[in-house]
XYZ file of C-alpha atoms in Angstrom:
593
model
C 0.001 -0.004 -0.021
C 1.446 3.362 -0.992
C -0.268 5.371 1.757
C -1.681 3.776 4.887
C -4.058 4.902 7.648
C -3.992 3.173 10.996
C -7.132 1.957 12.732
C -6.580 4.479 15.545
C -6.258 7.318 13.023
C -9.408 6.194 11.217
C -11.362 5.857 14.476
C -10.370 9.318 15.610
C -11.249 10.766 12.177
C -14.762 9.297 12.461
C -15.140 10.549 16.046
C -14.169 14.090 15.016
C -16.504 14.035 12.010
C -19.363 12.741 14.212
C -18.774 15.443 16.892
C -17.685 12.968 19.556
C -14.154 14.392 19.780
C -12.826 17.877 19.095
C -10.810 18.654 15.960
C -7.037 18.961 16.347
C -6.980 22.194 14.314
C -9.336 24.570 12.515
C -8.793 26.688 9.395
C -11.433 29.439 9.243
C -12.537 32.014 6.779
C -10.861 30.776 3.564
C -12.111 30.107 0.047
C -11.436 26.513 -0.926
C -10.770 25.405 -4.478
C -12.786 22.204 -4.899
C -10.693 20.419 -7.504
C -13.406 17.714 -7.875
C -16.060 20.142 -9.109
C -13.829 22.964 -10.301
C -15.639 25.464 -7.966
C -14.468 27.981 -5.457
C -16.330 27.582 -2.200
C -16.336 29.661 0.957
C -15.558 26.941 3.558
C -14.009 26.238 6.940
C -11.846 23.183 7.520
C -11.527 20.927 10.536
C -8.602 18.524 10.986
C -8.176 15.315 12.803
C -4.390 14.973 13.115
C -2.969 14.967 9.654
C -6.281 14.415 7.877
C -9.276 16.520 6.984
C -12.405 15.730 8.973
C -14.759 18.392 7.635
C -14.985 21.006 4.913
C -17.919 23.510 4.894
C -19.591 26.192 7.004
C -18.532 25.617 10.611
C -21.908 26.593 11.924
C -23.405 23.575 10.062
C -20.688 21.080 10.992
C -22.060 19.522 14.136
C -18.451 19.315 15.359
C -17.381 19.453 19.002
C -15.792 22.847 19.316
C -14.061 24.659 22.181
C -11.875 27.750 22.481
C -8.697 25.722 23.018
C -8.581 24.257 19.466
C -5.636 25.798 17.525
C -7.021 27.947 14.764
C -5.582 29.406 11.548
C -7.303 32.434 10.046
C -7.491 32.112 6.281
C -9.788 35.146 5.712
C -9.106 36.609 2.233
C -7.049 33.604 1.191
C -7.648 30.842 -1.343
C -6.896 27.335 -0.149
C -5.751 24.774 -2.692
C -4.329 21.269 -2.352
C -0.565 20.738 -1.955
C 1.056 20.407 -5.373
C 2.331 17.127 -6.763
C 5.472 16.841 -8.938
C 4.829 13.647 -10.963
C 8.277 13.285 -12.546
C 11.165 14.351 -10.346
C 14.901 13.532 -10.530
C 15.959 14.408 -6.985
C 19.699 14.246 -7.559
C 20.620 17.075 -9.934
C 23.525 18.370 -7.770
C 20.918 18.904 -5.016
C 19.776 15.796 -3.164
C 16.306 14.555 -2.063
C 16.273 16.399 1.246
C 17.376 19.753 -0.113
C 14.915 19.407 -3.037
C 12.151 18.633 -0.575
C 12.979 21.716 1.477
C 12.809 23.954 -1.605
C 9.764 22.260 -3.083
C 7.971 22.265 0.296
C 8.636 25.918 0.840
C 6.856 26.658 -2.470
C 3.854 24.376 -1.956
C 4.887 21.105 -3.505
C 4.119 18.507 -0.824
C 4.497 15.279 -2.913
C 7.428 14.249 -5.125
C 7.349 11.171 -7.371
C 10.998 10.457 -7.951
C 13.573 8.679 -10.047
C 16.018 6.668 -7.942
C 18.376 5.422 -10.678
C 21.452 7.169 -9.363
C 20.950 5.359 -6.014
C 19.773 2.035 -7.427
C 22.618 1.813 -9.964
C 25.199 2.433 -7.292
C 24.701 0.837 -3.966
C 23.653 -2.274 -2.102
C 19.901 -2.521 -2.438
C 19.408 -2.563 1.372
C 21.124 0.847 1.510
C 18.747 2.244 -1.167
C 15.728 0.928 0.654
C 17.063 2.315 3.950
C 17.268 5.767 2.296
C 13.731 5.509 0.945
C 12.445 4.278 4.305
C 14.078 7.247 6.081
C 12.513 9.691 3.621
C 9.064 8.465 4.626
C 9.650 10.708 7.687
C 9.943 13.819 5.542
C 6.950 16.189 5.670
C 7.186 16.308 1.927
C 6.093 12.928 0.670
C 8.433 10.810 -1.496
C 7.278 8.186 -3.938
C 9.538 6.408 -6.382
C 10.010 4.836 -9.785
C 11.660 1.487 -10.346
C 14.111 1.838 -13.217
C 14.428 -0.985 -15.713
C 17.510 0.279 -17.531
C 20.435 2.492 -16.532
C 20.423 5.076 -19.350
C 24.096 4.410 -20.021
C 26.266 1.532 -21.340
C 27.563 -0.057 -18.175
C 30.926 -1.824 -17.959
C 30.669 -5.543 -17.183
C 31.314 -5.153 -13.433
C 28.215 -2.935 -13.057
C 25.779 -4.770 -15.318
C 24.599 -6.958 -12.439
C 22.996 -3.885 -10.873
C 20.058 -4.471 -13.249
C 19.651 -8.181 -12.786
C 16.238 -9.827 -12.627
C 15.857 -10.299 -8.902
C 17.185 -6.890 -7.905
C 14.818 -5.011 -10.184
C 11.873 -7.139 -9.200
C 12.538 -6.337 -5.530
C 12.552 -2.638 -6.279
C 9.295 -2.880 -8.219
C 7.755 -4.443 -5.194
C 8.755 -1.721 -2.701
C 5.724 -0.139 -1.118
C 6.614 3.434 -2.132
C 7.276 2.590 -5.758
C 4.339 3.758 -7.819
C 5.655 3.144 -11.358
C 8.356 1.658 -13.500
C 10.348 3.844 -15.826
C 11.090 6.190 -17.176
C 11.615 3.543 -19.827
C 14.481 4.676 -22.058
C 15.261 1.266 -23.458
C 11.756 0.748 -24.759
C 13.088 -0.928 -27.899
C 13.911 -3.947 -25.789
C 10.353 -4.122 -24.611
C 9.013 -4.024 -28.180
C 11.544 -6.638 -29.159
C 10.066 -8.937 -26.495
C 13.071 -8.993 -24.162
C 12.149 -11.599 -21.567
C 13.315 -9.670 -18.502
C 11.759 -6.403 -19.672
C 8.359 -8.017 -20.407
C 8.386 -9.742 -17.006
C 9.161 -6.489 -15.149
C 6.412 -4.576 -16.930
C 3.975 -7.393 -16.234
C 4.935 -7.451 -12.595
C 4.432 -3.721 -12.254
C 1.007 -3.737 -13.886
C -0.171 -6.697 -11.859
C 0.746 -4.749 -8.723
C -1.265 -1.750 -9.883
C 1.768 0.351 -10.762
C 2.154 2.627 -13.771
C 4.653 2.417 -16.627
C 6.155 5.625 -17.957
C 8.052 5.726 -21.247
C 10.683 8.089 -22.564
C 9.783 8.238 -26.259
C 10.679 11.632 -27.714
C 9.669 12.150 -31.342
C 8.145 8.670 -31.651
C 5.594 7.979 -34.374
C 1.971 7.245 -33.649
C 2.643 3.636 -34.606
C 5.508 3.305 -32.106
C 3.489 4.962 -29.378
C 0.570 2.616 -30.100
C 2.886 -0.407 -29.833
C 4.278 0.884 -26.514
C 0.711 1.328 -25.198
C -0.043 -2.255 -26.146
C 3.127 -3.345 -24.380
C 1.953 -1.704 -21.158
C 3.035 1.944 -21.200
C 0.558 4.271 -19.417
C 2.252 7.692 -19.513
C 4.903 9.841 -21.167
C 6.466 13.244 -20.574
C 8.270 13.762 -23.885
C 5.774 15.781 -25.961
C 7.329 18.860 -27.476
C 4.291 20.096 -29.409
C 0.536 20.125 -29.127
C 0.321 17.521 -31.927
C 2.520 15.163 -29.896
C 0.378 15.706 -26.840
C -2.750 14.642 -28.748
C -1.052 11.613 -30.285
C -0.447 10.344 -26.770
C -3.885 11.323 -25.453
C -5.657 9.503 -28.255
C -3.760 6.315 -27.275
C -4.780 6.498 -23.651
C -1.569 7.942 -22.255
C -1.439 10.224 -19.253
C 0.626 13.155 -20.579
C 2.940 15.392 -18.537
C 3.608 18.824 -19.975
C 7.175 19.875 -19.374
C 9.053 22.994 -18.400
C 12.671 22.028 -17.652
C 16.083 23.566 -18.047
C 16.500 21.846 -21.392
C 12.895 21.535 -22.535
C 10.870 24.622 -21.622
C 7.937 23.540 -23.803
C 5.013 24.156 -21.467
C 4.062 27.782 -22.476
C 4.088 27.132 -26.208
C 2.120 23.818 -25.865
C -0.378 25.458 -23.553
C -1.044 28.355 -25.920
C -1.914 25.783 -28.593
C -3.974 23.616 -26.247
C -6.245 26.388 -25.199
C -7.155 26.978 -28.852
C -8.369 23.387 -29.179
C -11.886 22.120 -28.516
C -12.621 19.259 -26.159
C -9.268 19.120 -24.436
C -9.164 16.230 -21.972
C -7.687 18.282 -19.181
C -8.090 15.483 -16.686
C -5.447 13.523 -18.594
C -2.741 16.195 -18.299
C -0.119 16.880 -15.678
C 2.863 19.204 -15.442
C 6.507 18.531 -14.552
C 9.874 20.204 -14.219
C 11.549 16.895 -15.247
C 14.495 17.076 -12.842
C 15.667 20.538 -13.859
C 19.032 21.674 -12.638
C 19.147 24.281 -9.835
C 19.119 27.476 -11.906
C 15.720 26.517 -13.325
C 14.203 26.947 -9.839
C 15.078 30.621 -9.516
C 11.451 31.461 -10.301
C 9.856 28.593 -8.400
C 8.940 24.860 -8.592
C 5.491 23.455 -9.406
C 4.031 26.782 -8.397
C 5.951 28.360 -11.323
C 4.536 25.729 -13.724
C 1.027 26.674 -12.639
C 1.839 30.319 -13.081
C 3.242 29.670 -16.601
C 0.153 27.723 -17.553
C -2.189 30.522 -16.378
C -0.093 33.163 -18.162
C -0.312 31.051 -21.311
C -4.097 31.110 -21.306
C -4.984 27.994 -19.274
C -8.056 28.452 -17.102
C -6.669 28.749 -13.557
C -8.800 25.896 -12.168
C -7.530 23.538 -14.883
C -3.922 24.554 -14.066
C -4.389 23.646 -10.384
C -6.077 20.387 -11.272
C -3.099 19.384 -13.434
C -0.836 19.819 -10.382
C -3.110 18.187 -7.774
C -5.992 15.858 -8.438
C -4.852 14.680 -11.897
C -1.574 13.078 -10.715
C -3.325 11.844 -7.607
C -5.934 10.017 -9.647
C -3.379 8.703 -12.125
C -1.163 7.217 -9.431
C -4.213 5.825 -7.559
C -3.695 8.033 -4.509
C -6.704 10.317 -4.767
C -8.447 8.834 -1.683
C -5.450 10.323 0.252
C -4.031 13.171 -1.829
C -4.834 15.763 -4.452
C -7.847 17.505 -2.938
C -9.199 19.221 0.135
C -11.993 16.916 1.325
C -12.854 14.758 4.334
C -10.509 11.804 4.760
C -7.739 13.323 2.691
C -4.340 14.216 4.109
C -4.216 17.933 4.952
C -1.724 19.143 2.438
C -2.979 22.671 1.931
C -1.530 25.773 0.259
C -2.710 29.214 1.432
C -2.710 31.644 -1.501
C -3.182 35.351 -1.645
C -5.270 34.784 -4.832
C -6.033 32.125 -7.380
C -3.789 33.903 -9.865
C -0.746 33.727 -7.547
C 0.118 30.017 -7.066
C 3.134 30.697 -4.804
C 1.720 30.125 -1.331
C 2.136 32.438 1.609
C 1.723 29.418 3.907
C 2.158 25.674 3.280
C 0.595 22.928 5.300
C 1.696 19.298 4.981
C 0.183 16.446 7.012
C -1.810 18.972 9.002
C 1.178 21.057 10.106
C 2.509 24.340 8.747
C 5.895 23.575 7.192
C 6.614 26.921 5.394
C 5.637 30.565 5.400
C 6.518 33.199 2.813
C 8.884 30.835 1.026
C 10.796 29.792 4.141
C 10.840 26.093 5.081
C 10.042 25.808 8.788
C 10.195 22.088 9.467
C 11.967 21.872 12.812
C 12.523 18.085 12.932
C 14.756 17.943 9.872
C 16.059 14.486 9.005
C 19.726 13.858 9.599
C 21.685 13.683 6.354
C 23.927 11.154 7.968
C 21.000 8.916 8.833
C 19.251 9.172 5.462
C 22.393 8.586 3.340
C 24.071 6.050 5.583
C 26.572 4.053 3.487
C 26.141 6.258 0.446
C 29.850 6.623 -0.176
C 30.791 6.572 -3.833
C 32.674 3.570 -5.110
C 35.623 5.421 -6.672
C 39.273 4.393 -6.597
C 42.229 6.697 -5.841
C 44.444 7.048 -8.891
C 46.259 9.727 -10.780
C 45.908 10.823 -14.368
C 48.927 12.325 -16.118
C 48.789 14.866 -18.930
C 50.132 12.331 -21.364
C 47.087 10.141 -20.674
C 44.861 12.949 -22.000
C 45.914 12.959 -25.611
C 44.519 11.266 -28.714
C 47.054 9.097 -30.516
C 47.554 9.673 -34.267
C 44.518 7.980 -35.934
C 46.507 7.605 -39.117
C 44.807 8.315 -42.426
C 41.311 7.744 -40.892
C 39.162 10.719 -40.096
C 38.284 10.960 -36.455
C 34.636 10.783 -35.195
C 33.724 14.192 -33.673
C 30.777 14.799 -31.348
C 28.809 17.780 -32.690
C 26.547 19.321 -30.089
C 23.185 20.332 -31.632
C 21.553 21.575 -28.465
C 22.076 20.981 -24.758
C 21.723 17.178 -25.096
C 21.365 16.120 -28.689
C 24.503 15.330 -30.733
C 25.329 14.369 -34.280
C 28.369 12.534 -35.606
C 30.854 13.919 -38.095
C 34.133 12.476 -39.214
C 36.734 15.155 -39.522
C 40.386 15.503 -40.431
C 42.639 16.186 -37.482
C 46.055 17.736 -37.260
C 48.822 15.577 -35.792
C 51.926 16.721 -34.013
C 54.496 14.548 -32.268
C 52.354 11.467 -32.832
C 49.125 12.840 -31.274
C 46.129 14.933 -32.299
C 46.892 18.622 -32.044
C 44.347 21.467 -31.739
C 45.483 24.802 -33.233
C 44.780 27.974 -31.277
C 41.760 28.892 -33.368
C 40.203 25.377 -33.337
C 36.585 25.370 -32.029
C 36.816 21.774 -30.867
C 37.757 20.479 -27.455
C 39.227 17.189 -26.361
C 36.621 15.077 -24.527
C 37.600 12.062 -22.396
C 35.469 9.680 -20.396
C 37.540 8.015 -17.644
C 36.516 4.996 -15.626
C 35.982 6.040 -12.065
C 38.238 3.178 -10.982
C 40.949 3.959 -13.544
C 40.641 0.908 -15.769
C 39.857 2.510 -19.096
C 39.643 5.818 -20.943
C 37.586 6.818 -24.011
C 39.159 9.521 -26.282
C 36.979 12.013 -28.131
C 36.594 15.442 -29.693
C 33.585 17.715 -29.255
C 32.421 20.759 -31.234
C 29.745 23.201 -30.067
C 30.294 23.095 -26.326
C 32.639 26.037 -25.831
C 35.899 27.451 -27.163
C 39.190 27.790 -25.393
C 38.416 25.806 -22.205
C 41.696 24.594 -20.722
C 40.345 21.885 -18.451
C 36.861 21.138 -17.081
C 36.165 17.866 -15.217
C 33.071 16.449 -13.517
C 31.856 13.298 -11.913
C 28.202 14.272 -12.444
C 27.730 12.121 -15.554
C 25.145 9.655 -16.860
C 27.553 6.728 -16.798
C 28.806 7.710 -13.313
C 32.363 8.028 -14.561
C 34.618 11.073 -14.980
C 34.151 13.468 -17.900
C 36.889 15.947 -18.813
C 36.743 18.543 -21.557
C 39.462 20.974 -22.643
C 42.425 21.704 -24.863
C 45.294 21.680 -22.393
C 46.339 18.169 -21.168
C 48.023 19.653 -18.083
C 44.894 21.609 -17.039
C 42.637 18.624 -17.779
C 44.845 16.391 -15.629
C 44.711 18.949 -12.830
C 40.936 19.076 -12.984
C 40.507 15.297 -13.124
C 42.960 14.639 -10.258
C 41.101 17.160 -8.072
C 37.759 15.422 -8.489
C 39.436 12.090 -7.831
C 41.074 13.345 -4.635
C 37.801 14.789 -3.476
C 35.793 11.755 -4.498
C 33.456 13.813 -6.661
C 33.199 17.341 -7.938
C 33.020 19.876 -10.721
C 36.322 21.666 -11.446
C 37.375 24.171 -14.096
C 41.079 24.990 -14.474
C 41.964 27.983 -16.686
C 45.414 29.560 -17.160
C 46.810 27.261 -14.514
C 44.359 28.383 -11.817
C 41.139 27.104 -10.392
C 38.327 29.076 -12.045
C 35.446 27.158 -10.481
C 35.132 24.399 -7.938
C 32.122 22.599 -6.471
C 32.646 19.449 -4.484
C 30.128 16.616 -5.062
C 30.747 14.263 -2.123
C 27.430 12.441 -2.217
C 27.844 9.639 -4.830
C 29.939 11.992 -6.947
C 26.864 13.980 -8.124
C 25.380 15.793 -5.157
C 26.356 18.309 -2.483
C 24.584 19.243 0.726
C 23.823 22.821 -0.078
C 20.393 24.386 -0.174
C 18.880 25.083 -3.633
C 19.227 28.792 -3.035
C 22.942 28.356 -2.214
C 23.418 26.174 -5.313
C 21.761 28.760 -7.485
C 24.153 31.427 -6.101
C 27.172 29.166 -6.703
C 26.267 27.879 -10.122
C 24.945 31.033 -11.853
C 28.436 32.630 -12.202
C 29.767 29.361 -13.529
C 27.100 29.113 -16.234
C 27.467 32.815 -17.110
C 31.234 32.381 -17.459
C 30.788 29.355 -19.755
C 28.571 31.494 -21.982
C 31.498 33.932 -22.237
C 33.490 31.019 -23.600
C 30.880 30.314 -26.255
C 28.411 27.894 -24.635
C 25.195 28.823 -26.515
C 22.733 26.121 -25.404
C 20.281 26.033 -22.508
C 22.034 24.052 -19.795
C 25.733 22.991 -19.685
C 25.153 20.829 -16.565
C 22.768 18.601 -18.513
C 25.199 18.594 -21.492
C 28.004 17.204 -19.342
C 25.687 14.674 -17.738
C 24.316 13.326 -20.987
C 27.507 13.053 -23.050
C 27.807 9.494 -21.643
C 24.088 8.705 -21.601
C 23.171 6.234 -24.322
C 19.380 6.781 -24.274
C 19.774 9.755 -26.535
C 20.984 10.066 -30.123
C 23.344 9.952 -31.854
C 26.919 9.686 -30.637
C 28.131 9.298 -27.061
C 31.169 8.549 -24.924
C 30.895 5.107 -23.359
C 33.052 2.510 -21.577
C 33.442 0.726 -24.898
C 34.492 3.846 -26.832
C 32.835 6.544 -28.961
C 29.537 4.854 -29.891
C 26.820 5.489 -32.481
C 23.913 4.833 -30.234
C 21.241 3.707 -32.655
C 23.564 1.327 -34.469
C 25.352 0.336 -31.250
C 28.534 0.707 -33.286
C 31.815 1.669 -31.676
C 33.516 4.275 -33.839
C 36.699 4.543 -31.850
C 37.375 2.052 -29.020
C 38.390 2.865 -25.452
C 41.770 1.883 -24.215
C 43.395 0.831 -20.967
C 44.357 3.665 -18.653
C 47.896 2.839 -17.520
C 50.145 4.001 -14.661
C 47.545 3.693 -11.878
C 48.761 4.344 -8.343
């Protein structure tokens, strides 16, 4: 069961509703958005612990009232349900707890989360320990069970996605769906394990989300037949309707690399008979800078500004995901029996709450998270040390040997995450590839985090003149280094190795930017606001060096992620993803210490 209610809790709820016991709290004088009817209703609210016992005029309630009941005055305010983020990646440099604090401060009281970076790293008991601990958070966490890693794993890590391990994760009580399914081709090909996992999920009443950008109607239909129930990859109104016609639940997206929501919404509101109840909204794991303007509250604001009727916008962020994930008897609305996740708004047109209640307690006011009983980071992430060896990379390791007469495969960056392949002539000097001063390309190397192998590459379209930029925040969970100066690249790589995770930029022999990432090599324990302050100058400086796309953090993450076309850095070498063809093989990384 995803959400449980104890017998004692249920009995007290009945007693409060029947007037036999006094409410634990009253909220008086507000206007409630009834997301079930779409109406605004002047109503008072009585709570029994963390659940709603009554909604309506207090004088007609028949409740047992006395002067000692704690009371919140909501006069002049609109009360709406806590927001639900249906597709969160809670490990984009921030970690689950810091995301919850930011989200909760802005009215998002439920997060439905990817756990691939945890599942693909650690002992399963440690992952489950983390998820069990997060049940104590005032912001509710639910999870996906990943069926594929999004990257080509070396042999020693492939066992992380074995049959039994994935099945155990599907069966965990807080897992509400499988996905997002990036290797959906295996499902359509009838892969035995993939089919069994999908079948298991569906038989347990759990959803299946695909990741099918640009797919044809025929492919989407086949995926629906194979068990897929939802998708978040629509980039146009036409793609939204393709999915809706096939029975999908569709999430409209505004993320740091796909800010499609406003344009899609402007088209949707021009259509007739839009099935609004089949739509949700997501930030799709945006990186920190995307949250400068807000979280799900900002998505609602964008939808309203793009012409969406306000009530529809709130329904997409509350009752729609609650119904889809089969939680609506507990979440998504303000009604008797539901958990008291309530946002207090100054008006319906301003979705950023002045006060946030979760589980019947105020957790934030005016954008400040107030939860006093914060979970201990050490307790939640016990055992979450990254499995990374200590070794040293030398400048001579970070060169590309003379490829002879063959042209070298170059990664051409089309946007923040999409690449294309080109084979280009390279200049050679002293037996290795040489980049002239005016060359727009950079060297790109993917290095095994335990020092066993290195993949050599060149990239065009990221930036110009970078000496050395290294990060452990990558899709394959190895070390990526970009630059044109082997000495600077080695300095950057060796620093992230020494610190067991980080993002380092070396320019002109000096550290230009540094952010440690000690949690699994991809996260740091800083608030979202602190991360925004730290990362904004870094991104601005990269733009000065020619980065012209939306999000360099995603670019660096996805250069080793093989769920996207067309050419990527992998443990096997530079790979054409669709053909699964290695263009230039990886090699052993020697001289380990």
